[in-house]
Tab-separated table of C-alpha atoms and ligand atoms in Angstrom:
chain	number	residue	atom	x	y	z
A	1387	MET	CA	117.567	86.950	115.557
A	1388	ILE	CA	114.271	86.499	113.764
A	1389	ASN	CA	113.632	82.825	113.127
A	1390	LYS	CA	109.864	82.522	113.298
A	1391	VAL	CA	107.577	85.106	111.776
A	1392	LEU	CA	103.872	85.437	112.377
A	1393	ILE	CA	102.091	86.956	109.424
A	1394	ALA	CA	99.278	89.225	110.563
A	1395	ASN	CA	97.476	89.106	107.255
A	1396	ARG	CA	95.785	86.868	104.680
A	1397	GLY	CA	95.506	86.358	100.931
A	1398	GLU	CA	98.224	86.982	98.391
A	1399	ILE	CA	100.379	89.145	100.646
A	1400	ALA	CA	100.485	86.471	103.350
A	1401	LEU	CA	101.750	84.044	100.690
A	1402	ARG	CA	104.291	86.562	99.446
A	1403	ILE	CA	105.728	86.839	102.969
A	1404	ILE	CA	105.644	83.080	103.601
A	1405	ARG	CA	107.617	82.593	100.373
A	1406	ALA	CA	110.298	85.114	101.335
A	1407	CYS	CA	110.616	83.616	104.821
A	1408	ARG	CA	110.949	80.105	103.483
A	1409	GLU	CA	113.733	81.178	101.163
A	1410	MET	CA	115.488	82.724	104.159
A	1411	ASP	CA	115.033	79.644	106.395
A	1412	ILE	CA	112.622	81.506	108.638
A	1413	GLU	CA	109.648	79.555	109.987
A	1414	THR	CA	106.182	80.988	109.448
A	1415	VAL	CA	102.973	81.159	111.434
A	1416	ALA	CA	99.713	82.041	109.721
A	1417	ILE	CA	96.744	83.497	111.533
A	1418	HIS	CA	93.284	82.990	110.154
A	1419	SER	CA	89.642	83.677	110.834
A	1420	THR	CA	87.107	80.865	110.779
A	1421	ALA	CA	86.221	81.994	107.225
A	1422	ASP	CA	89.794	81.269	106.138
A	1423	SER	CA	90.288	77.817	107.659
A	1424	ASP	CA	90.939	76.333	104.201
A	1425	ALA	CA	92.641	79.386	102.729
A	1426	MET	CA	95.997	78.983	101.031
A	1427	HIS	CA	97.952	81.065	103.554
A	1428	THR	CA	96.610	78.849	106.332
A	1429	ARG	CA	97.784	75.758	104.468
A	1430	LEU	CA	101.126	77.027	103.287
A	1431	ALA	CA	102.577	78.365	106.554
A	1432	ASP	CA	104.516	76.035	108.840
A	1433	ALA	CA	101.880	76.541	111.533
A	1434	SER	CA	98.541	78.281	111.730
A	1435	VAL	CA	96.405	79.671	114.518
A	1436	CYS	CA	92.700	80.476	114.339
A	1437	ILE	CA	92.219	83.889	115.901
A	1438	GLY	CA	88.509	84.526	115.634
A	1439	PRO	CA	85.271	84.728	113.685
A	1440	PRO	CA	85.045	86.065	110.102
A	1441	SER	CA	84.607	89.773	110.750
A	1442	ALA	CA	87.954	91.562	110.379
A	1443	ALA	CA	87.385	93.486	113.625
A	1444	GLU	CA	87.260	90.210	115.521
A	1445	SER	CA	90.100	88.498	113.675
A	1446	TYR	CA	92.731	90.224	111.498
A	1447	LEU	CA	92.309	93.473	113.427
A	1448	ASN	CA	92.167	91.810	116.828
A	1449	LYS	CA	95.492	92.882	118.332
A	1450	ALA	CA	95.219	90.846	121.535
A	1451	ALA	CA	94.325	87.646	119.662
A	1452	ILE	CA	97.233	88.154	117.249
A	1453	LEU	CA	99.704	88.698	120.071
A	1454	ALA	CA	98.384	85.644	121.871
A	1455	ALA	CA	98.877	83.644	118.649
A	1456	ALA	CA	102.475	84.860	118.463
A	1457	GLU	CA	103.016	83.885	122.079
A	1458	ILE	CA	101.641	80.359	121.806
A	1459	SER	CA	103.361	79.658	118.497
A	1460	GLY	CA	106.750	80.961	119.639
A	1461	ALA	CA	107.052	83.537	116.853
A	1462	ASN	CA	109.594	86.276	117.513
A	1463	GLY	CA	108.702	88.584	114.642
A	1464	ILE	CA	105.425	89.894	113.221
A	1465	HIS	CA	105.006	90.974	109.630
A	1466	PRO	CA	101.834	93.016	109.121
A	1467	GLY	CA	101.703	92.947	105.290
A	1468	TYR	CA	99.561	95.829	104.018
A	1469	GLY	CA	96.088	96.928	105.100
A	1470	PHE	CA	94.686	95.617	108.406
A	1471	LEU	CA	97.190	96.628	111.156
A	1472	ALA	CA	100.127	97.517	108.881
A	1473	GLU	CA	99.942	101.226	109.670
A	1474	ASN	CA	98.615	100.988	113.188
A	1475	ALA	CA	101.248	102.543	115.443
A	1476	ASP	CA	99.598	101.190	118.617
A	1477	PHE	CA	99.865	97.657	117.275
A	1478	ALA	CA	103.539	98.115	116.363
A	1479	GLU	CA	104.119	99.411	119.888
A	1480	MET	CA	102.329	96.436	121.460
A	1481	VAL	CA	104.403	94.028	119.369
A	1482	ILE	CA	107.619	95.666	120.567
A	1483	ASP	CA	106.397	95.809	124.187
A	1484	HIS	CA	105.860	92.073	124.018
A	1485	GLY	CA	109.511	91.613	123.147
A	1486	LEU	CA	108.862	90.772	119.491
A	1487	THR	CA	110.257	92.390	116.354
A	1488	PHE	CA	107.789	94.415	114.324
A	1489	ILE	CA	108.809	94.009	110.692
A	1490	GLY	CA	108.291	97.596	109.685
A	1491	PRO	CA	109.324	101.077	110.778
A	1492	SER	CA	109.156	102.417	114.335
A	1493	PRO	CA	105.750	103.217	115.859
A	1494	GLU	CA	106.839	106.891	115.964
A	1495	HIS	CA	107.368	106.984	112.210
A	1496	ILE	CA	104.096	105.185	111.543
A	1497	ARG	CA	102.273	107.680	113.770
A	1498	LEU	CA	103.978	110.677	112.219
A	1499	MET	CA	103.150	109.666	108.650
A	1500	GLY	CA	99.642	108.513	109.574
A	1501	ASP	CA	98.770	112.136	110.235
A	1502	LYS	CA	98.703	113.614	106.749
A	1503	ILE	CA	99.258	117.167	107.911
A	1504	GLN	CA	102.269	116.315	110.045
A	1505	ALA	CA	103.583	114.185	107.202
A	1506	LYS	CA	103.414	117.099	104.768
A	1507	GLU	CA	105.011	119.445	107.270
A	1508	THR	CA	107.804	116.945	107.957
A	1509	MET	CA	108.558	116.470	104.271
A	1510	LYS	CA	108.319	120.169	103.434
A	1511	LYS	CA	110.918	120.929	106.114
A	1512	ARG	CA	113.241	118.462	104.421
A	1513	GLY	CA	113.036	120.024	101.005
A	1514	VAL	CA	110.409	117.722	99.515
A	1515	PRO	CA	107.903	119.650	97.348
A	1516	VAL	CA	104.353	119.377	98.716
A	1517	VAL	CA	100.936	120.092	97.227
A	1518	PRO	CA	99.791	123.639	98.164
A	1519	GLY	CA	97.223	123.690	100.945
A	1520	THR	CA	96.440	124.673	104.529
A	1521	ASP	CA	99.202	124.174	107.100
A	1522	GLY	CA	96.845	122.410	109.459
A	1523	PRO	CA	93.239	121.344	109.900
A	1524	VAL	CA	90.716	124.082	109.153
A	1525	GLN	CA	88.960	125.116	112.356
A	1526	SER	CA	85.974	126.941	110.913
A	1527	ASP	CA	84.090	127.548	107.674
A	1528	ASP	CA	85.372	131.116	107.610
A	1529	GLU	CA	88.958	129.951	107.840
A	1530	ALA	CA	88.297	127.399	105.106
A	1531	ARG	CA	86.772	130.043	102.844
A	1532	ALA	CA	89.751	132.340	103.247
A	1533	ALA	CA	92.210	129.485	102.719
A	1534	ALA	CA	90.390	128.225	99.618
A	1535	ALA	CA	90.392	131.702	98.109
A	1536	ASP	CA	94.106	131.819	98.748
A	1537	ILE	CA	94.846	128.377	97.295
A	1538	GLY	CA	92.463	128.926	94.375
A	1539	TYR	CA	89.549	126.700	93.344
A	1540	PRO	CA	89.104	123.824	92.819
A	1541	VAL	CA	90.203	122.600	96.247
A	1542	LEU	CA	90.161	119.159	97.787
A	1543	ILE	CA	88.811	118.718	101.311
A	1544	LYS	CA	90.787	115.884	102.868
A	1545	ALA	CA	90.392	113.994	106.129
A	1546	VAL	CA	93.492	114.289	108.337
A	1547	SER	CA	93.232	110.577	109.161
A	1548	GLY	CA	91.955	109.492	105.744
A	1549	GLY	CA	93.218	106.528	103.780
A	1550	GLY	CA	92.375	103.936	101.171
A	1551	GLY	CA	91.196	106.581	98.729
A	1552	ARG	CA	88.358	107.607	101.061
A	1553	GLY	CA	87.781	110.912	102.826
A	1554	MET	CA	88.230	113.304	99.892
A	1555	THR	CA	85.704	115.839	98.589
A	1556	VAL	CA	86.246	118.272	95.715
A	1557	ALA	CA	84.886	121.826	95.959
A	1558	ARG	CA	84.881	123.929	92.807
A	1559	SER	CA	83.391	127.082	94.296
A	1560	GLU	CA	82.703	128.788	97.612
A	1561	HIS	CA	79.179	127.461	97.422
A	1562	GLU	CA	80.393	123.882	97.034
A	1563	LEU	CA	82.933	124.395	99.801
A	1564	GLU	CA	80.314	124.891	102.508
A	1565	GLU	CA	78.365	121.795	101.626
A	1566	GLY	CA	81.601	119.882	101.012
A	1567	LEU	CA	83.000	120.727	104.448
A	1568	ARG	CA	79.870	119.483	106.168
A	1569	MET	CA	79.904	116.260	104.201
A	1570	ALA	CA	83.649	115.702	104.541
A	1571	ARG	CA	83.578	116.233	108.334
A	1572	ARG	CA	80.663	113.859	108.726
A	1573	GLU	CA	82.316	111.180	106.588
A	1574	ALA	CA	85.680	111.628	108.298
A	1575	GLN	CA	84.098	111.183	111.723
A	1576	ALA	CA	82.188	108.093	110.616
A	1577	GLY	CA	85.059	106.532	108.681
A	1578	PHE	CA	88.131	107.426	110.738
A	1579	GLY	CA	86.821	108.600	114.122
A	1580	ASP	CA	88.456	111.985	113.509
A	1581	ASP	CA	86.486	114.817	111.914
A	1582	ARG	CA	89.463	117.081	111.233
A	1583	VAL	CA	89.838	118.090	107.613
A	1584	TYR	CA	92.291	120.235	105.673
A	1585	LEU	CA	92.381	121.784	102.235
A	1586	GLU	CA	94.636	121.112	99.300
A	1587	LYS	CA	94.812	122.435	95.795
A	1588	PHE	CA	92.875	119.965	93.647
A	1589	LEU	CA	95.017	119.035	90.678
A	1590	GLU	CA	92.814	118.279	87.682
A	1591	ARG	CA	94.866	115.870	85.611
A	1592	PRO	CA	97.888	114.765	87.633
A	1593	ARG	CA	99.694	111.486	87.505
A	1594	HIS	CA	100.258	109.521	90.687
A	1595	ILE	CA	103.982	108.846	90.886
A	1596	GLU	CA	105.450	107.199	93.969
A	1597	VAL	CA	109.037	106.547	94.953
A	1598	GLN	CA	110.115	103.353	96.721
A	1599	VAL	CA	112.688	103.729	99.460
A	1600	LEU	CA	114.544	101.247	101.592
A	1601	ALA	CA	116.454	102.277	104.725
A	1602	ASP	CA	118.377	100.447	107.430
A	1603	HIS	CA	119.149	101.124	111.102
A	1604	HIS	CA	122.631	102.351	110.232
A	1605	GLY	CA	121.788	105.605	108.490
A	1606	HIS	CA	121.708	104.277	104.923
A	1607	ALA	CA	118.877	104.596	102.445
A	1608	VAL	CA	118.443	103.862	98.765
A	1609	HIS	CA	115.606	104.670	96.427
A	1610	LEU	CA	114.431	102.143	93.877
A	1611	GLY	CA	112.861	104.509	91.404
A	1612	GLU	CA	109.222	105.251	90.808
A	1613	ARG	CA	105.958	103.515	90.114
A	1614	ASP	CA	103.233	105.133	88.075
A	1615	CYS	CA	99.884	104.402	89.731
A	1616	SER	CA	97.726	106.859	87.814
A	1617	LEU	CA	95.189	104.270	86.709
A	1618	GLN	CA	92.707	104.544	89.553
A	1619	ARG	CA	89.012	104.386	90.073
A	1620	ARG	CA	87.584	106.245	93.060
A	1621	HIS	CA	91.156	107.112	94.077
A	1622	GLN	CA	92.071	103.432	94.298
A	1623	LYS	CA	94.855	102.020	92.185
A	1624	LEU	CA	94.042	99.371	89.595
A	1625	VAL	CA	97.057	99.166	87.266
A	1626	GLU	CA	100.606	100.174	88.163
A	1627	GLU	CA	103.787	100.308	86.173
A	1628	ALA	CA	107.522	100.848	86.552
A	1629	THR	CA	109.130	102.818	85.178
A	1630	SER	CA	106.695	105.652	84.544
A	1631	PRO	CA	106.245	106.603	80.890
A	1632	VAL	CA	106.741	110.269	81.857
A	1633	ILE	CA	109.809	110.142	84.106
A	1634	ASP	CA	113.294	110.152	82.615
A	1635	ASP	CA	116.580	109.122	84.227
A	1636	GLU	CA	117.470	112.614	85.341
A	1637	LEU	CA	114.116	113.317	86.975
A	1638	ARG	CA	114.161	109.877	88.593
A	1639	SER	CA	117.539	110.490	90.248
A	1640	GLU	CA	116.585	113.981	91.265
A	1641	ILE	CA	113.347	113.097	93.064
A	1642	GLY	CA	114.816	109.814	94.316
A	1643	GLU	CA	117.764	111.528	95.931
A	1644	THR	CA	115.572	114.207	97.509
A	1645	VAL	CA	113.448	111.482	99.018
A	1646	SER	CA	116.394	109.342	100.196
A	1647	ARG	CA	117.928	112.330	101.962
A	1648	ALA	CA	114.638	113.096	103.710
A	1649	VAL	CA	114.267	109.486	104.821
A	1650	VAL	CA	117.816	109.343	106.244
A	1651	ASP	CA	117.254	112.642	108.025
A	1652	LEU	CA	114.073	111.263	109.551
A	1653	GLY	CA	115.914	108.185	110.820
A	1654	TYR	CA	113.315	106.005	109.104
A	1655	GLN	CA	113.892	102.249	108.802
A	1656	GLY	CA	112.471	99.620	106.481
A	1657	VAL	CA	110.574	100.014	103.236
A	1658	GLY	CA	108.504	103.086	102.570
A	1659	THR	CA	106.751	104.787	99.721
A	1660	ILE	CA	106.664	108.506	99.164
A	1661	GLU	CA	103.618	109.363	97.092
A	1662	PHE	CA	103.469	112.343	94.765
A	1663	LEU	CA	101.099	113.874	92.322
A	1664	TYR	CA	102.935	114.966	89.201
A	1665	GLU	CA	101.616	117.666	86.900
A	1666	ASN	CA	103.321	119.983	84.413
A	1667	GLY	CA	106.758	118.725	85.335
A	1668	GLN	CA	106.231	119.344	89.077
A	1669	PHE	CA	106.143	116.842	91.936
A	1670	TYR	CA	103.762	117.413	94.842
A	1671	PHE	CA	104.104	115.169	97.925
A	1672	ILE	CA	100.764	113.835	99.166
A	1673	GLU	CA	101.645	111.137	101.676
A	1674	MET	CA	104.066	108.481	102.814
A	1675	ASN	CA	103.077	104.843	103.255
A	1676	THR	CA	105.102	103.213	105.992
A	1677	ARG	CA	104.687	99.645	104.780
A	1678	LEU	CA	105.024	97.294	101.854
A	1679	GLN	CA	102.698	98.374	99.023
A	1680	VAL	CA	100.341	96.192	96.998
A	1681	GLU	CA	102.209	97.290	93.882
A	1682	HIS	CA	105.731	96.531	95.183
A	1683	PRO	CA	106.297	93.712	92.621
A	1684	VAL	CA	106.730	96.059	89.638
A	1685	THR	CA	109.734	97.585	91.403
A	1686	GLU	CA	111.078	94.125	92.197
A	1687	MET	CA	110.790	93.088	88.553
A	1688	ILE	CA	112.794	95.976	87.139
A	1689	THR	CA	115.408	96.292	89.913
A	1690	GLY	CA	115.827	92.652	90.939
A	1691	VAL	CA	115.535	93.684	94.605
A	1692	ASP	CA	113.315	91.418	96.707
A	1693	LEU	CA	111.550	93.932	98.939
A	1694	VAL	CA	110.195	91.436	101.457
A	1695	ARG	CA	113.623	89.887	101.894
A	1696	ALA	CA	114.972	93.406	102.307
A	1697	GLN	CA	112.393	94.119	105.013
A	1698	LEU	CA	113.433	91.018	106.935
A	1699	HIS	CA	117.088	91.882	106.439
A	1700	VAL	CA	116.574	95.380	107.889
A	1701	ALA	CA	114.442	93.995	110.722
A	1702	LYS	CA	117.420	91.818	111.673
A	1703	ASN	CA	119.394	95.034	112.140
A	1704	LEU	CA	121.686	94.277	109.213
A	1705	PRO	CA	123.051	97.061	107.044
A	1706	LEU	CA	121.580	97.348	103.541
A	1707	ALA	CA	123.180	94.922	101.113
A	1708	ILE	CA	123.121	97.502	98.307
A	1709	THR	CA	124.120	101.098	97.769
A	1710	GLN	CA	122.491	103.553	95.377
A	1711	SER	CA	125.018	102.835	92.632
A	1712	ASP	CA	124.024	99.141	92.684
A	1713	VAL	CA	120.439	100.020	91.750
A	1714	ARG	CA	119.775	99.441	88.048
A	1715	TYR	CA	116.496	99.672	86.171
A	1716	GLU	CA	116.047	97.102	83.488
A	1717	GLY	CA	113.018	96.569	81.267
A	1718	HIS	CA	109.439	97.371	82.131
A	1719	ALA	CA	106.829	95.873	84.456
A	1720	ILE	CA	103.062	96.330	84.721
A	1721	GLU	CA	100.790	95.039	87.491
A	1722	CYS	CA	97.059	94.519	87.168
A	1723	ARG	CA	94.964	94.105	90.289
A	1724	VAL	CA	92.383	91.407	89.766
A	1725	ASN	CA	89.431	91.997	92.077
A	1726	ALA	CA	86.444	89.784	92.781
A	1727	GLU	CA	83.895	92.278	91.582
A	1728	ASP	CA	81.374	93.090	88.927
A	1729	PRO	CA	83.541	94.845	86.322
A	1730	GLY	CA	80.766	97.257	85.386
A	1731	THR	CA	79.420	98.337	88.779
A	1732	LEU	CA	82.628	97.549	90.695
A	1733	THR	CA	80.595	96.015	93.510
A	1734	PRO	CA	82.368	93.148	95.304
A	1735	ALA	CA	81.434	89.682	94.069
A	1736	PRO	CA	82.471	87.043	96.597
A	1737	GLY	CA	81.841	83.350	95.974
A	1738	THR	CA	83.562	80.069	95.217
A	1739	VAL	CA	86.094	79.638	92.434
A	1740	HIS	CA	85.384	76.578	90.285
A	1741	THR	CA	87.994	76.411	87.553
A	1742	TYR	CA	91.274	78.212	88.084
A	1743	HIS	CA	94.010	78.544	85.523
A	1744	PRO	CA	96.537	81.347	85.992
A	1745	PRO	CA	98.630	82.545	83.061
A	1746	GLY	CA	102.305	81.616	82.863
A	1747	GLY	CA	105.255	81.625	80.524
A	1748	PRO	CA	108.176	84.041	80.303
A	1749	GLY	CA	107.944	87.276	82.257
A	1750	VAL	CA	104.645	86.433	83.945
A	1751	ARG	CA	104.240	86.479	87.729
A	1752	VAL	CA	100.957	85.844	89.508
A	1753	ASP	CA	100.757	86.720	93.204
A	1754	SER	CA	97.543	85.131	94.390
A	1755	ALA	CA	96.150	82.803	97.023
A	1756	LEU	CA	93.471	81.426	94.690
A	1757	PHE	CA	92.974	77.794	93.715
A	1758	ALA	CA	90.138	75.743	92.267
A	1759	GLY	CA	87.585	75.432	95.051
A	1760	ALA	CA	88.841	78.498	96.940
A	1761	LYS	CA	86.211	80.538	98.709
A	1762	VAL	CA	86.395	84.304	98.316
A	1763	PRO	CA	84.749	85.496	101.527
A	1764	PRO	CA	82.670	88.678	101.580
A	1765	TYR	CA	84.365	90.046	104.699
A	1766	TYR	CA	87.654	91.337	103.331
A	1767	ASP	CA	89.222	93.309	100.506
A	1768	SER	CA	88.178	92.081	97.069
A	1769	LEU	CA	91.738	91.830	95.684
A	1770	ILE	CA	92.205	88.179	94.696
A	1771	ALA	CA	95.240	88.232	92.426
A	1772	LYS	CA	97.965	90.443	91.071
A	1773	LEU	CA	99.137	89.755	87.569
A	1774	ILE	CA	102.605	91.187	87.073
A	1775	VAL	CA	104.211	91.106	83.670
A	1776	TYR	CA	107.771	91.952	82.742
A	1777	ASP	CA	109.552	92.475	79.426
A	1778	GLN	CA	112.415	94.453	77.964
A	1779	SER	CA	110.349	97.428	76.778
A	1780	ARG	CA	106.964	98.930	77.660
A	1781	GLU	CA	105.614	97.954	74.267
A	1782	ALA	CA	106.677	94.325	74.623
A	1783	CYS	CA	105.398	94.291	78.214
A	1784	LEU	CA	101.974	95.460	77.117
A	1785	LYS	CA	101.772	92.744	74.463
A	1786	ARG	CA	102.739	90.167	77.019
A	1787	LEU	CA	100.176	91.543	79.461
A	1788	LYS	CA	97.376	91.216	76.908
A	1789	ARG	CA	98.489	87.674	76.190
A	1790	ALA	CA	98.545	86.842	79.910
A	1791	LEU	CA	95.126	88.401	80.588
A	1792	SER	CA	93.628	86.370	77.754
A	1793	GLU	CA	94.925	83.150	79.355
A	1794	TYR	CA	93.552	83.857	82.824
A	1795	VAL	CA	90.628	81.599	83.760
A	1796	ILE	CA	88.788	82.253	87.023
A	1797	ASP	CA	85.355	80.617	86.850
A	1798	GLY	CA	82.606	80.785	89.421
A	1799	ILE	CA	82.977	84.417	90.444
A	1800	LYS	CA	82.944	87.706	88.589
A	1801	THR	CA	86.293	89.440	88.270
A	1802	GLY	CA	87.622	92.713	86.930
A	1803	ILE	CA	89.529	90.972	84.104
A	1804	PRO	CA	87.231	92.290	81.312
A	1805	LEU	CA	87.875	95.840	82.518
A	1806	LEU	CA	91.622	95.224	82.666
A	1807	GLN	CA	91.473	93.924	79.093
A	1808	ALA	CA	89.551	96.960	77.926
A	1809	ILE	CA	92.130	99.254	79.558
A	1810	THR	CA	95.102	97.460	78.055
A	1811	ASP	CA	93.433	97.501	74.617
A	1812	ASN	CA	92.934	101.255	74.788
A	1813	PRO	CA	95.269	103.365	72.609
A	1814	ALA	CA	95.694	106.041	75.298
A	1815	PHE	CA	97.015	103.434	77.713
A	1816	ALA	CA	99.292	102.044	75.015
A	1817	GLU	CA	100.678	105.560	74.533
A	1818	GLY	CA	101.139	105.980	78.283
A	1819	ASP	CA	98.880	108.990	77.993
A	1820	TYR	CA	96.683	108.851	81.103
A	1821	HIS	CA	96.147	110.589	84.452
A	1822	THR	CA	94.383	109.856	87.748
A	1823	GLY	CA	90.970	110.828	86.363
A	1824	TRP	CA	91.356	108.905	83.114
A	1825	LEU	CA	89.844	105.597	84.212
A	1826	GLY	CA	86.774	107.273	85.716
A	1827	GLU	CA	86.138	109.039	82.403
A	1828	PHE	CA	86.809	105.852	80.449
A	1829	MET	CA	84.327	103.867	82.521
A	1830	GLU	CA	81.498	106.309	81.870
A	1831	ASP	CA	81.333	105.074	78.277
A	1832	TRP	CA	82.316	101.483	78.835
A	1833	THR	CA	79.873	98.590	78.910
A	1834	PRO	CA	81.262	95.353	80.258
A	1835	PRO	CA	80.626	92.155	78.307
A	1836	THR	CA	77.724	90.159	79.759
A	1837	TYR	CA	78.565	86.959	81.573
B	3293	LIG	P1	94.810	107.751	100.417
B	3293	LIG	O1	95.662	107.769	101.625
B	3293	LIG	O2	93.361	107.685	100.747
B	3293	LIG	O3	95.239	106.741	99.398
B	3293	LIG	P2	96.156	109.880	98.958
B	3293	LIG	O4	96.464	111.183	99.564
B	3293	LIG	O5	97.282	108.933	98.787
B	3293	LIG	O6	94.958	109.193	99.749
B	3293	LIG	O7	95.488	110.127	97.541
B	3293	LIG	C1	94.972	109.065	96.771
B	3293	LIG	C2	94.619	109.568	95.388
B	3293	LIG	O8	93.684	110.643	95.476
B	3293	LIG	C3	95.783	110.146	94.589
B	3293	LIG	O9	96.520	109.168	93.926
B	3293	LIG	C4	95.050	111.056	93.628
B	3293	LIG	O10	94.449	110.338	92.587
B	3293	LIG	C5	93.947	111.623	94.480
B	3293	LIG	N1	94.376	112.897	95.106
B	3293	LIG	C6	94.875	113.085	96.341
B	3293	LIG	N2	95.186	114.382	96.559
B	3293	LIG	C7	94.862	115.055	95.424
B	3293	LIG	C8	94.944	116.428	95.001
B	3293	LIG	N3	95.392	117.367	95.805
B	3293	LIG	N4	94.526	116.727	93.748
B	3293	LIG	C9	94.057	115.766	92.915
B	3293	LIG	N5	93.953	114.475	93.251
B	3293	LIG	C10	94.344	114.098	94.494
């Protein structure tokens, strides 16, 4: 029985988990670095433990300190949130070895999906369409050249252990391939401690469509439809929506059922996201995320399923409370990620928030740990708030989103709100006519308003 959960995270996602736990009568323990002593997650949890100095390596990534915090606080479950240790199989294993429940899938599944090549292989075997590419890491430049000729240029050189939108290099010709391989291997070694790279067909104007799944320990899985996360800069998502403007009911069920079957066959448990690129009516699997996603709220808004509650439910070994026929999609939801950054250069802009006034009213949800006086430290991810807006149709949702963005006041630090406003004012976005490269192109001609 899980009755006290330690949240191995900070910021908005720590709050999201605290809220779900409280509604389920589960006690919560926050961990925090010395930079987060006054942070909202530290204040809101039933108990909090300081686990180290500001740097993430010494605090939120410090496995031993986190386990010690669980031990002294009497927590019997650990929720990793997203980022930090959420997809660290060794951490999940340590949690289990200490007799605690890891609120997430098994370490084996995390490990399997953490290796992008194995993940593709695993999905391909189960009938999931994958993006064309090499079957494994490329061992030599010669092998890469032959493979690229086979796949057809342009190709994408990807780090086997890559993540967070990093570790990807495009090569448009044999000449670019050589230089690209050198660079990609060097970056992969520096960033992920693993210099293995593989090749994939580079799709020029795909959409990023991902399918949410939920599975229990009893062989049941449901899918909760898709999210369209094509609005990205530098391969990182900025705006997400559900449903996708380009996926109809038939396509949704088709890809959803393929994915659910694969997940059941794998014996996977918990929430998971199967990510695809989608171009010319074709899905291409790219990876699976074995955790709660930043953008999970848009799915919650249109299905009414509370994904964090569902995670806790599954972690308690209970069978899923819903079957596929219970899943209904109603209305439309869009999420905007508000980052503490210069909207023009996209460089992080930490600091202290002076005035804070989040938007509200019907259909508006703000997931954030901000408050007036909050410090946004320079040590962590620059995501400070998620504005999620819901309405009956995409058109109405977009109107509501513009209204909500115009109400948002965050003074004292720079935020990406002006960029989000420019995107939502753009006719192409209004038409739903965008792809993963769209925002990059848009930003080339965009000048942010001066502060
Ligand atoms: P990460 O784990 O770093 O997030 P992903 O494999 O999920 O990496 O890819 C992130 C983004 O990179 C995708 O949403 C897409 O925009 C781009 N991308 C990845 N693979 C390809 C590809 N083969 N062709 C074109 N774009 C790609």
